[in-house]
Amino acid sequence: MERYRFLPHTADAKFQAFGTTLEESFVNAALATASLMWDWERIDRTTEHRVQVEGKDLKQLLVGYLEEIIYLSESKMFLLGAVDEIRVEKKREGFSLVALFRGDRTSEKYTLFGDVKAITYNEMVIEQNDQVMIQVVVDI
Amino acid sequence: MRFEMDIKRLSDYAWEIPKQGEMRVPTVIYISSRLLEGVKRDKTLIQARNVACLKGIQRMAYVMPDAHQGYGFPIGGVGAFDLEEGIISPGGVGYDINCGVRLLKTDFHEEDIEARRKQLLDEIFKEVPAGVGKGGTTRLSRRDLEEVCAKGAEWAVANGYGIVEDLKRTEENGRMKAADPSHLSPRAIERGIPQLGTLGAGNHFLEIQKVAEIFDQEVAGVFGIHTLGQIMVMIHCGSRGLGHQVASDYIRLMENKFGDKGLPDRELINAPIRSPLGQQYYKSMSAAVNFAFANRQMIAHWVRQVFSKVMGSSRGMDQVYDVCHNVAKFEKHQVGEGEIKEVCIHRKGATRSFGPGREEIPEIYRSVGQPVFIPGSMGTSSYILVGTKEAEKLSFGSTAHGAGRVMSRHEALRRFRGEEIKRDLEKKGIQLKFTGWKGVAEEASAAYKDVDEVVKVSHQVGIGRLVARVVPVGVMKG
């Protein structure tokens, strides 16, 4: 199955990410986001960051989770290469997510080719049928 | 896709979305019919209508000639809100808080720099960190960064970047006094530390320009622009990751506190201006505004140093002005018949355009109006305008801010090659330095609206009058 796909958008970037489970689609949404900034497939897995996010609904959870990638890259110089051990849980109010981000620190080895300013709610879709589809517009 | 809407023509350059449905006031769009066609292709008009639905909005919602689709407010959206009933919204300011433009004049003529033009650009490229992931050379402690956010350009001048005179020639004197860095999240500060004193990437740039046309000799003279061929330096950048984080943080906080019920768009999330959270956002946004002022102050200082080194002097390199393009602030405006009151004005992708007499503008410009800078896209003209009295009546003292994208980055990458763009620019006598070919192709001028048409509308409507046109001779892209 295709992991993600970019759609036309005038000012920014819009993608759809797919998965057979919510978790899998979240992983692919993270890789789609990373793909706007670096080639995640070429990032060595030497460093880990455990992320933990809460959201009052799935959309807020998704925004918070994808923002972790931006935050870690700008403040910890961490480039995401893979997402493991991801778990989304329904809480009494809202949702929580834990995941293990694997990747490497920025260095001469890697080319950075774009900034992502923020994850937005614009045209955001989380569709859960036989498979899960997530649509996100990011501000670049 | 086209978004049709009941829209009424008021004049050649003004259109109205009459008050309907949930709208509390009408929306007025200042635009030419040609630019309007483009705007109908995205959600700009729907977003413009949504702004008119927000609580406490005064008089009308306005849309500037360079408008395009944004998040919450359209880019080019202006709204003023009552201080008791009204709201403040991060989506009305944008993610890149105080993205703005600073212009320096020089006493050099294009012939003076011709032989050393390449060297100038190379040296600036060395001194001013730019591009994706490029950190600054000044790594401050958290506490120092908080001071930057509290004091803005004043911090920079006190630390040896530039001169006191620069502060007087900066919107808000380079410091929003309401700023309170204690409301910034640790993450905002962590993202700010490595990025202070950097240009960034995307549409941000630094240009060496020459004056190509003077429309109003008298006002130009007041701004320090005297002759064709005079060299200017334009710096376009913002608050970087720190500002983005402030926007993201407060969207989440406001959502959790006030929810998005009744809002036509989740990105319009807001808080009452008088609420503690509304006040905290204002103070944090002001801190991000200050970060951006300090950032441009540092970059301007390095540019002067390079001129000193390469040209032997940076004499006459006065700052013309520094304007914000994404900001919310408190200003006095006429809202009804003879009723003047303080409102919270949001300018998102719009420039303040105050005319003569306003006390907010520097004394040296008070008799003519404030300078307004409207940068074009890479390799095209940029414009210097002057604020007007009419703008206060027509748009709460606001005008356009730039060209505005019309083509996606993806499409630009498909259509253009960075190498060809560089060659074409060189043919036009424009030198280009950059950090990545991809950024060059993405920022191709054909991907943007025609800035000439944008400023023509501003001039015709009277919300910002033409003073001079400048063209680049050297472009540095992040």
XYZ file of C-alpha atoms in Angstrom:
618
model
C 0.000 0.000 0.000
C 1.065 3.504 -0.807
C 2.269 5.277 2.349
C 1.313 8.818 1.391
C 0.574 11.059 -1.539
C 0.861 14.811 -2.069
C -2.010 16.791 -3.558
C -1.900 20.216 -5.242
C -2.074 23.236 -2.935
C -1.261 26.833 -3.892
C 0.647 28.187 -0.971
C 1.469 25.155 1.121
C 1.659 21.369 1.115
C -1.258 18.965 1.377
C -0.924 15.218 1.747
C -2.955 12.104 2.350
C -1.419 9.303 4.423
C -2.797 5.768 4.514
C -2.791 2.759 6.800
C -4.734 -0.358 7.708
C -4.829 0.922 11.274
C -4.954 4.390 12.778
C -1.408 3.885 14.074
C -0.072 2.928 10.663
C -1.633 6.002 9.076
C -0.118 8.157 11.813
C 3.313 6.680 11.052
C 2.903 7.460 7.370
C 1.669 10.983 8.105
C 4.869 11.561 10.078
C 6.980 10.297 7.173
C 5.046 12.505 4.735
C 5.725 15.508 6.970
C 9.417 14.608 7.251
C 9.625 14.174 3.465
C 9.008 17.921 3.081
C 12.197 18.666 4.991
C 14.595 15.762 4.340
C 14.778 12.332 2.735
C 13.683 10.184 5.675
C 14.656 6.959 3.911
C 18.316 7.993 4.037
C 18.436 8.930 7.707
C 20.479 6.559 9.893
C 18.836 5.337 13.076
C 21.354 6.330 15.702
C 19.197 8.412 18.026
C 15.800 7.963 19.638
C 13.196 10.263 21.082
C 10.191 8.984 22.956
C 7.204 11.200 22.303
C 4.020 11.442 24.255
C 1.098 13.566 23.114
C -2.452 14.204 24.264
C -5.370 15.588 22.331
C -8.940 16.420 23.150
C -9.872 14.767 19.874
C -8.054 12.824 17.150
C -7.340 15.931 15.087
C -5.704 17.752 17.951
C -3.746 14.581 18.738
C -2.536 14.417 15.140
C -1.496 18.080 15.108
C 0.402 17.702 18.395
C 2.102 14.504 17.209
C 3.250 15.926 13.870
C 4.435 19.112 15.582
C 6.859 16.924 17.552
C 8.814 16.358 14.339
C 9.222 20.094 13.751
C 10.077 20.809 17.354
C 12.688 18.035 17.561
C 14.302 19.078 14.296
C 14.562 22.767 15.203
C 15.582 22.448 18.833
C 17.343 19.055 19.069
C 18.584 18.962 15.459
C 16.928 15.552 15.173
C 15.952 14.171 11.768
C 13.193 11.585 11.837
C 13.830 8.397 9.866
C 11.247 6.010 11.322
C 8.433 5.750 13.840
C 8.205 2.625 16.022
C 6.193 1.416 18.979
C 3.336 3.764 18.304
C 0.152 3.393 20.286
C -2.963 5.567 20.237
C -5.339 5.197 23.151
C -8.806 6.493 23.787
C -8.963 8.155 27.175
C -11.929 9.210 29.239
C -11.611 12.591 27.583
C -9.812 12.635 24.288
C -6.830 10.591 23.154
C -3.211 9.962 23.982
C -0.337 8.745 21.869
C 3.082 7.326 22.595
C 5.700 6.586 19.951
C 9.404 6.057 19.497
C 10.999 8.353 16.927
C 14.206 6.952 15.453
C 16.625 8.955 13.393
C 19.872 10.889 13.462
C 21.221 14.306 14.265
C 21.722 16.821 11.465
C 25.143 16.643 9.855
C 26.950 17.219 6.580
C 25.692 13.807 5.463
C 22.149 15.021 5.075
C 20.506 17.626 2.881
C 17.695 19.671 4.380
C 15.509 21.101 1.681
C 12.517 22.733 3.314
C 11.042 24.146 6.495
C 7.667 23.239 7.889
C 6.294 26.122 9.940
C 3.276 24.436 11.423
C 0.666 21.704 11.132
C -2.787 23.159 10.473
C -6.415 22.043 10.822
C -7.127 23.332 7.352
C -8.910 20.654 5.287
C -7.896 18.053 7.860
C -9.599 14.692 7.421
C -9.274 11.494 9.447
C -11.337 8.809 7.722
C -11.607 5.412 9.369
C -13.211 2.759 7.178
C -11.627 -0.509 5.986
C -8.483 1.473 5.833
C -7.561 4.764 7.417
C -6.894 7.939 5.459
C -5.460 11.075 6.990
C -5.364 14.359 5.115
C -3.219 17.233 6.371
C -2.225 20.676 5.111
C 1.038 21.949 6.524
C 2.207 25.547 6.486
C 5.574 25.706 4.738
C -12.395 24.506 -8.222
C -14.183 27.863 -8.064
C -15.887 29.396 -5.097
C -18.758 31.598 -6.170
C -20.222 34.068 -3.785
C -22.651 36.940 -3.800
C -20.234 39.788 -4.410
C -21.030 43.360 -5.306
C -18.868 45.696 -7.352
C -18.390 49.064 -5.628
C -15.841 50.550 -8.039
C -13.068 49.417 -10.372
C -10.977 48.341 -7.423
C -13.432 47.682 -4.600
C -15.888 44.823 -4.091
C -18.185 43.964 -1.250
C -19.535 40.778 0.250
C -22.785 42.197 1.676
C -23.697 41.303 5.239
C -25.477 37.950 5.175
C -25.953 34.864 7.334
C -23.657 34.877 10.311
C -21.771 37.972 9.179
C -21.790 40.812 11.698
C -20.420 43.349 9.213
C -19.831 43.414 5.442
C -16.459 42.490 3.928
C -14.757 44.841 1.488
C -12.100 43.590 -0.926
C -9.742 46.017 -2.644
C -8.705 44.278 -5.801
C -8.703 44.571 -9.599
C -11.055 42.390 -11.621
C -8.067 40.502 -13.008
C -6.677 39.682 -9.549
C -10.192 38.875 -8.328
C -10.435 36.063 -10.884
C -7.404 34.440 -9.289
C -8.796 34.900 -5.802
C -12.001 33.098 -6.767
C -9.973 29.967 -7.453
C -9.229 29.400 -3.791
C -11.006 29.932 -0.474
C -9.924 33.540 0.032
C -13.452 34.947 -0.205
C -14.932 32.322 2.103
C -12.212 33.061 4.630
C -12.820 36.798 4.196
C -16.500 36.266 4.911
C -15.654 34.166 7.980
C -13.639 37.043 9.472
C -16.772 39.202 9.325
C -18.541 36.621 11.527
C -16.183 37.010 14.485
C -17.309 38.530 17.748
C -16.826 42.227 18.257
C -15.652 42.997 14.718
C -15.925 46.696 13.932
C -17.048 48.574 10.830
C -16.030 46.064 8.149
C -13.615 43.245 7.441
C -11.085 44.196 4.770
C -9.094 42.271 2.214
C -5.964 43.642 0.560
C -5.147 43.435 -3.192
C -2.586 40.636 -2.792
C -4.957 38.354 -0.890
C -4.797 34.599 -1.079
C -5.982 31.646 0.936
C -4.530 31.335 4.413
C -5.490 29.599 7.656
C -8.407 31.171 9.457
C -8.060 34.683 8.090
C -7.035 34.920 4.456
C -3.541 36.272 3.822
C -4.228 39.952 3.212
C -7.042 40.003 5.795
C -7.586 42.930 8.158
C -10.054 43.018 11.046
C -10.500 45.354 14.024
C -12.170 44.185 17.219
C -13.867 45.929 20.102
C -11.843 45.688 23.297
C -14.788 44.652 25.482
C -16.767 42.378 23.172
C -14.058 41.391 20.741
C -11.643 38.529 20.261
C -7.980 38.041 19.482
C -7.028 35.156 17.194
C -3.668 33.560 16.347
C -5.215 32.749 12.961
C -5.643 36.487 12.416
C -1.916 37.059 12.783
C -0.472 33.980 11.155
C 2.254 31.507 12.044
C 5.123 33.754 11.034
C 4.522 36.504 13.590
C 6.072 39.827 12.524
C 7.253 38.553 9.229
C 8.306 41.941 7.926
C 10.555 44.080 5.813
C 13.407 46.422 6.674
C 14.889 48.793 4.135
C 18.279 50.458 4.343
C 19.287 53.257 2.010
C 22.866 53.864 0.939
C 24.711 56.792 -0.588
C 26.182 54.466 -3.204
C 25.179 54.492 -6.828
C 24.970 51.359 -8.956
C 28.214 52.344 -10.729
C 30.001 52.589 -7.378
C 29.294 48.974 -6.511
C 29.335 47.412 -9.979
C 32.915 46.114 -9.782
C 32.385 44.768 -6.272
C 28.812 43.610 -6.542
C 29.693 39.919 -6.511
C 32.028 40.383 -3.583
C 29.339 42.260 -1.639
C 26.852 39.481 -2.145
C 29.394 36.752 -1.334
C 30.366 38.494 1.889
C 26.761 39.047 2.954
C 26.126 35.389 2.264
C 29.016 34.526 4.597
C 27.895 36.873 7.369
C 24.148 36.288 7.392
C 23.183 32.687 8.167
C 20.427 31.531 5.818
C 18.709 28.420 4.567
C 16.964 25.412 6.019
C 18.351 24.218 9.336
C 21.051 26.867 9.350
C 21.643 28.008 12.899
C 22.766 31.436 14.014
C 26.233 32.388 15.193
C 24.916 33.806 18.469
C 23.860 31.055 20.857
C 22.137 32.732 23.766
C 21.098 31.304 27.089
C 17.399 30.987 27.803
C 17.520 34.019 30.004
C 19.210 36.126 27.315
C 16.716 34.984 24.732
C 13.917 36.067 27.050
C 15.546 39.456 27.187
C 15.608 39.585 23.386
C 11.892 38.845 23.396
C 11.230 41.491 26.041
C 13.264 44.235 24.399
C 13.354 43.480 20.685
C 15.595 45.667 18.555
C 16.545 47.620 21.679
C 18.316 44.504 22.917
C 20.149 44.223 19.611
C 21.299 47.865 19.640
C 22.390 47.606 23.285
C 24.490 44.598 22.270
C 26.290 46.352 19.460
C 24.027 45.616 16.511
C 23.252 48.911 14.845
C 22.487 52.331 16.226
C 19.807 54.008 18.350
C 18.586 55.935 15.308
C 17.470 52.598 13.783
C 14.987 52.139 16.619
C 13.196 55.366 15.838
C 12.812 54.114 12.290
C 11.179 50.834 13.197
C 7.479 50.187 13.707
C 6.802 50.278 17.478
C 10.353 51.632 17.864
C 11.499 48.036 17.520
C 9.886 46.907 20.751
C 6.327 46.022 21.649
C 6.157 46.991 25.271
C 3.389 44.529 26.072
C 5.779 41.625 25.455
C 6.070 39.199 28.344
C 8.409 36.295 27.632
C 7.278 34.495 30.792
C 4.215 33.385 28.798
C 6.326 31.729 26.092
C 6.440 27.954 26.250
C 9.847 26.336 26.840
C 9.511 24.963 23.322
C 9.119 28.410 21.779
C 12.335 29.478 23.486
C 14.152 26.295 22.510
C 13.219 26.859 18.874
C 14.246 30.513 19.113
C 17.722 30.022 20.579
C 19.434 28.486 17.540
C 17.545 30.718 15.092
C 18.222 34.233 16.336
C 20.142 36.164 13.709
C 19.149 33.956 10.778
C 17.295 34.771 7.592
C 15.497 31.439 7.280
C 14.273 29.916 4.033
C 11.101 29.837 1.933
C 10.057 33.245 0.656
C 12.512 35.091 2.886
C 15.319 36.972 1.197
C 17.873 39.721 1.350
C 18.324 41.920 -1.708
C 20.735 44.580 -2.880
C 18.507 46.810 -4.989
C 18.727 49.924 -7.103
C 16.117 52.638 -7.446
C 14.525 52.197 -10.876
C 11.684 54.702 -10.799
C 10.607 57.571 -8.565
C 6.896 58.414 -8.619
C 6.857 61.032 -5.885
C 10.091 62.986 -5.684
C 9.117 64.947 -2.590
C 8.117 62.006 -0.410
C 10.997 59.929 -1.773
C 13.335 62.722 -0.655
C 11.932 62.566 2.877
C 12.577 58.798 2.869
C 16.191 59.406 1.771
C 15.660 58.248 -1.800
C 17.109 60.796 -4.186
C 18.356 59.417 -7.476
C 17.776 56.648 -9.955
C 20.430 53.990 -9.561
C 20.774 54.630 -5.805
C 21.577 51.401 -3.963
C 19.209 50.089 -1.279
C 19.176 46.907 0.835
C 15.942 45.086 1.650
C 15.668 42.421 4.357
C 12.580 40.198 4.464
C 12.241 37.712 7.340
C 10.337 37.052 10.544
C 10.264 35.430 13.961
C 11.283 31.994 12.684
C 10.424 28.887 14.727
C 9.772 30.901 17.869
C 6.830 32.692 16.275
C 5.517 29.492 14.690
C 5.571 27.812 18.081
C 3.705 30.692 19.761
C 0.941 30.398 17.153
C 0.701 26.607 17.524
C 0.786 26.789 21.347
C -2.013 29.323 21.607
C -4.220 27.673 19.014
C -4.120 24.584 21.231
C -4.608 26.489 24.493
C -7.548 28.483 23.124
C -9.124 25.353 21.699
C -8.942 23.607 25.028
C -10.283 26.588 26.893
C -12.933 27.974 24.563
C -13.501 25.257 21.949
C -14.377 25.815 18.331
C -18.155 25.566 18.606
C -19.939 27.992 16.317
C -16.755 28.774 14.408
C -16.872 28.266 10.653
C -13.233 27.141 10.632
C -11.116 25.587 13.382
C -8.212 27.852 12.447
C -10.295 30.855 13.540
C -9.978 29.734 17.128
C -9.802 32.776 19.376
C -10.119 34.135 22.884
C -11.859 37.219 24.220
C -9.320 40.043 24.223
C -10.035 40.733 27.886
C -9.685 37.100 28.989
C -6.464 36.009 30.706
C -5.694 33.686 27.792
C -6.340 36.445 25.240
C -3.966 38.697 27.159
C -1.346 35.946 27.409
C -1.476 35.410 23.681
C -1.087 39.130 23.069
C 1.943 39.282 25.368
C 3.505 36.171 23.802
C 2.797 37.368 20.282
C 4.440 40.683 21.217
C 7.474 38.725 22.443
C 7.671 36.990 19.060
C 7.287 40.363 17.325
C 10.285 41.568 19.313
C 12.313 38.493 18.389
C 11.717 39.332 14.722
C 12.686 43.007 15.212
C 15.925 41.913 16.910
C 16.528 39.421 14.120
C 16.261 42.036 11.373
C 18.301 44.490 13.464
C 21.181 41.985 13.651
C 21.027 41.182 9.963
C 21.023 44.902 9.056
C 24.107 45.365 11.212
C 25.975 42.590 9.404
C 25.020 44.085 6.050
C 26.493 47.435 7.080
C 29.665 45.683 8.251
C 30.024 44.034 4.869
C 29.591 47.372 3.074
C 32.222 48.893 5.373
C 34.634 46.124 4.564
C 34.029 45.864 0.830
C 33.194 49.471 -0.063
C 35.347 51.106 2.575
C 32.372 52.749 4.266
C 28.799 52.250 5.369
C 28.229 55.959 5.653
C 24.729 57.055 4.715
C 23.327 53.561 5.273
C 20.395 54.826 7.261
C 17.449 52.667 7.953
C 14.446 53.958 6.022
C 11.963 51.951 8.087
C 11.022 48.465 9.290
C 7.427 47.264 8.907
C 5.467 44.276 10.229
C 3.366 42.170 7.885
C 1.789 39.789 10.416
C 0.674 41.329 13.680
C -2.164 42.249 16.051
C -2.053 45.484 18.013
C -4.069 48.137 19.744
C -4.715 51.307 17.769
C -7.220 54.145 17.787
C -9.563 54.239 14.818
C -12.835 55.765 13.799
C -15.437 53.020 13.982
C -18.746 54.842 13.607
C -19.941 58.360 12.884
C -17.394 60.464 14.732
C -16.679 57.682 17.188
C -12.975 57.131 17.686
C -11.925 54.291 19.935
C -9.146 51.863 20.623
C -9.532 48.535 18.824
C -7.483 45.366 18.478
C -6.465 45.342 14.854
C -5.289 42.154 13.158
C -3.152 42.536 10.047
C -2.336 39.223 8.451
C -0.259 39.664 5.349
C -1.006 43.382 5.396
C 1.109 46.448 6.130
C 0.174 49.324 8.397
C -0.209 52.361 6.160
C -0.647 55.388 8.395
C -0.865 58.790 6.809
C 0.477 62.138 7.979
C -0.090 63.190 11.561
C -0.351 59.803 13.326
C 1.716 59.854 16.472
C 2.754 56.209 15.988
C 4.983 57.104 13.041
C 8.480 58.596 13.379
C 8.685 62.352 13.632
C 10.765 62.613 10.465
C 7.902 61.073 8.475
C 4.973 62.610 10.333
C 4.366 65.304 7.751
C 4.160 62.877 4.799
C 3.040 59.498 6.149
C 4.884 56.289 6.978
C 6.985 54.321 4.507
C 5.384 51.054 3.332
C 7.413 48.307 1.653
C 5.890 45.803 -0.706
C 8.422 43.225 -1.810
C 7.914 41.499 -5.123
C 8.938 37.954 -5.888
C 12.464 36.828 -6.717
C 13.958 38.974 -9.454
C 10.982 41.317 -9.847
C 10.429 44.906 -8.714
C 9.647 45.813 -5.136
C 7.836 49.000 -4.190
C 8.070 51.780 -1.667
C 4.757 53.406 -0.870
C 3.590 56.010 1.588
C 0.706 55.637 4.036
C -2.343 57.849 3.618
C -5.118 59.506 5.601
C -7.642 57.749 3.333
C -6.284 54.351 4.416
C -7.531 55.051 7.930
C -11.040 55.473 6.579
C -10.852 52.714 3.985
C -8.893 49.908 5.651
C -8.047 50.849 9.254
C -4.759 52.180 7.931
C -3.644 49.067 6.052
C -2.467 48.074 2.609
C -0.966 45.108 0.759
C 2.212 43.306 1.800
C 3.606 41.517 -1.226
C 2.914 39.560 -4.340
C 1.129 36.460 -3.031
C 1.557 32.973 -4.449
C -0.545 31.771 -7.346
C 1.213 28.474 -8.052
C 2.015 25.661 -5.644
C 5.620 24.959 -4.812
C 5.149 21.489 -6.198
C 3.911 22.887 -9.511
C 6.771 25.411 -9.563
C 9.259 22.575 -9.033
C 7.706 20.667 -11.904
C 7.759 23.646 -14.252
C 10.980 25.447 -13.444
C 14.581 24.493 -13.011
C 16.667 26.439 -10.526
C 19.596 26.528 -12.964
C 17.503 28.197 -15.673
C 16.096 30.731 -13.256
C 19.573 31.649 -12.133
C 20.689 32.055 -15.749
C 17.662 34.202 -16.618
C 18.264 36.432 -13.616
C 21.901 36.814 -14.581
C 20.862 37.859 -18.069
C 18.829 40.611 -16.440
C 21.904 41.657 -14.495
C 20.776 40.131 -11.199
C 23.204 38.046 -9.197
C 21.842 35.205 -7.098
C 23.232 33.419 -4.030
C 21.237 30.650 -2.420
C 21.405 27.565 -0.244
C 19.455 25.080 -2.382
C 18.300 24.760 -6.006
C 14.905 23.550 -4.860
C 14.183 26.809 -3.040
C 15.155 28.769 -6.150
C 12.692 26.889 -8.370
C 9.933 27.074 -5.752
C 10.284 30.833 -5.515
C 10.252 31.465 -9.273
C 8.584 34.790 -9.938
C 6.046 33.161 -12.272
C 4.648 31.357 -9.204
C 3.550 34.706 -7.783
C 0.944 37.341 -8.514
C 1.951 40.379 -10.471
C 3.199 42.765 -7.792
C 2.898 45.705 -10.232
C -0.848 45.157 -10.357
C -1.072 44.810 -6.560
C 0.551 48.190 -5.910
C -1.461 49.803 -8.683
C -4.650 48.839 -6.839
C -3.274 50.179 -3.567
C -2.397 53.467 -5.245
C -5.696 53.816 -7.097
C -7.795 53.017 -4.048
C -5.622 55.389 -2.059
C -4.685 53.034 0.812
C -0.978 53.405 0.012
C 0.505 55.706 -2.626
C 3.413 54.919 -4.914
C 6.721 56.570 -4.054
C 9.414 54.526 -5.777
C 10.153 51.251 -7.500
C 13.332 49.313 -6.865
C 14.790 46.344 -8.739
C 17.270 43.792 -7.430
C 20.892 43.672 -8.539
C 21.838 40.985 -6.033
C 19.546 38.427 -4.412
C 20.317 36.203 -1.466
C 17.811 33.422 -0.868
C 17.618 31.250 2.174
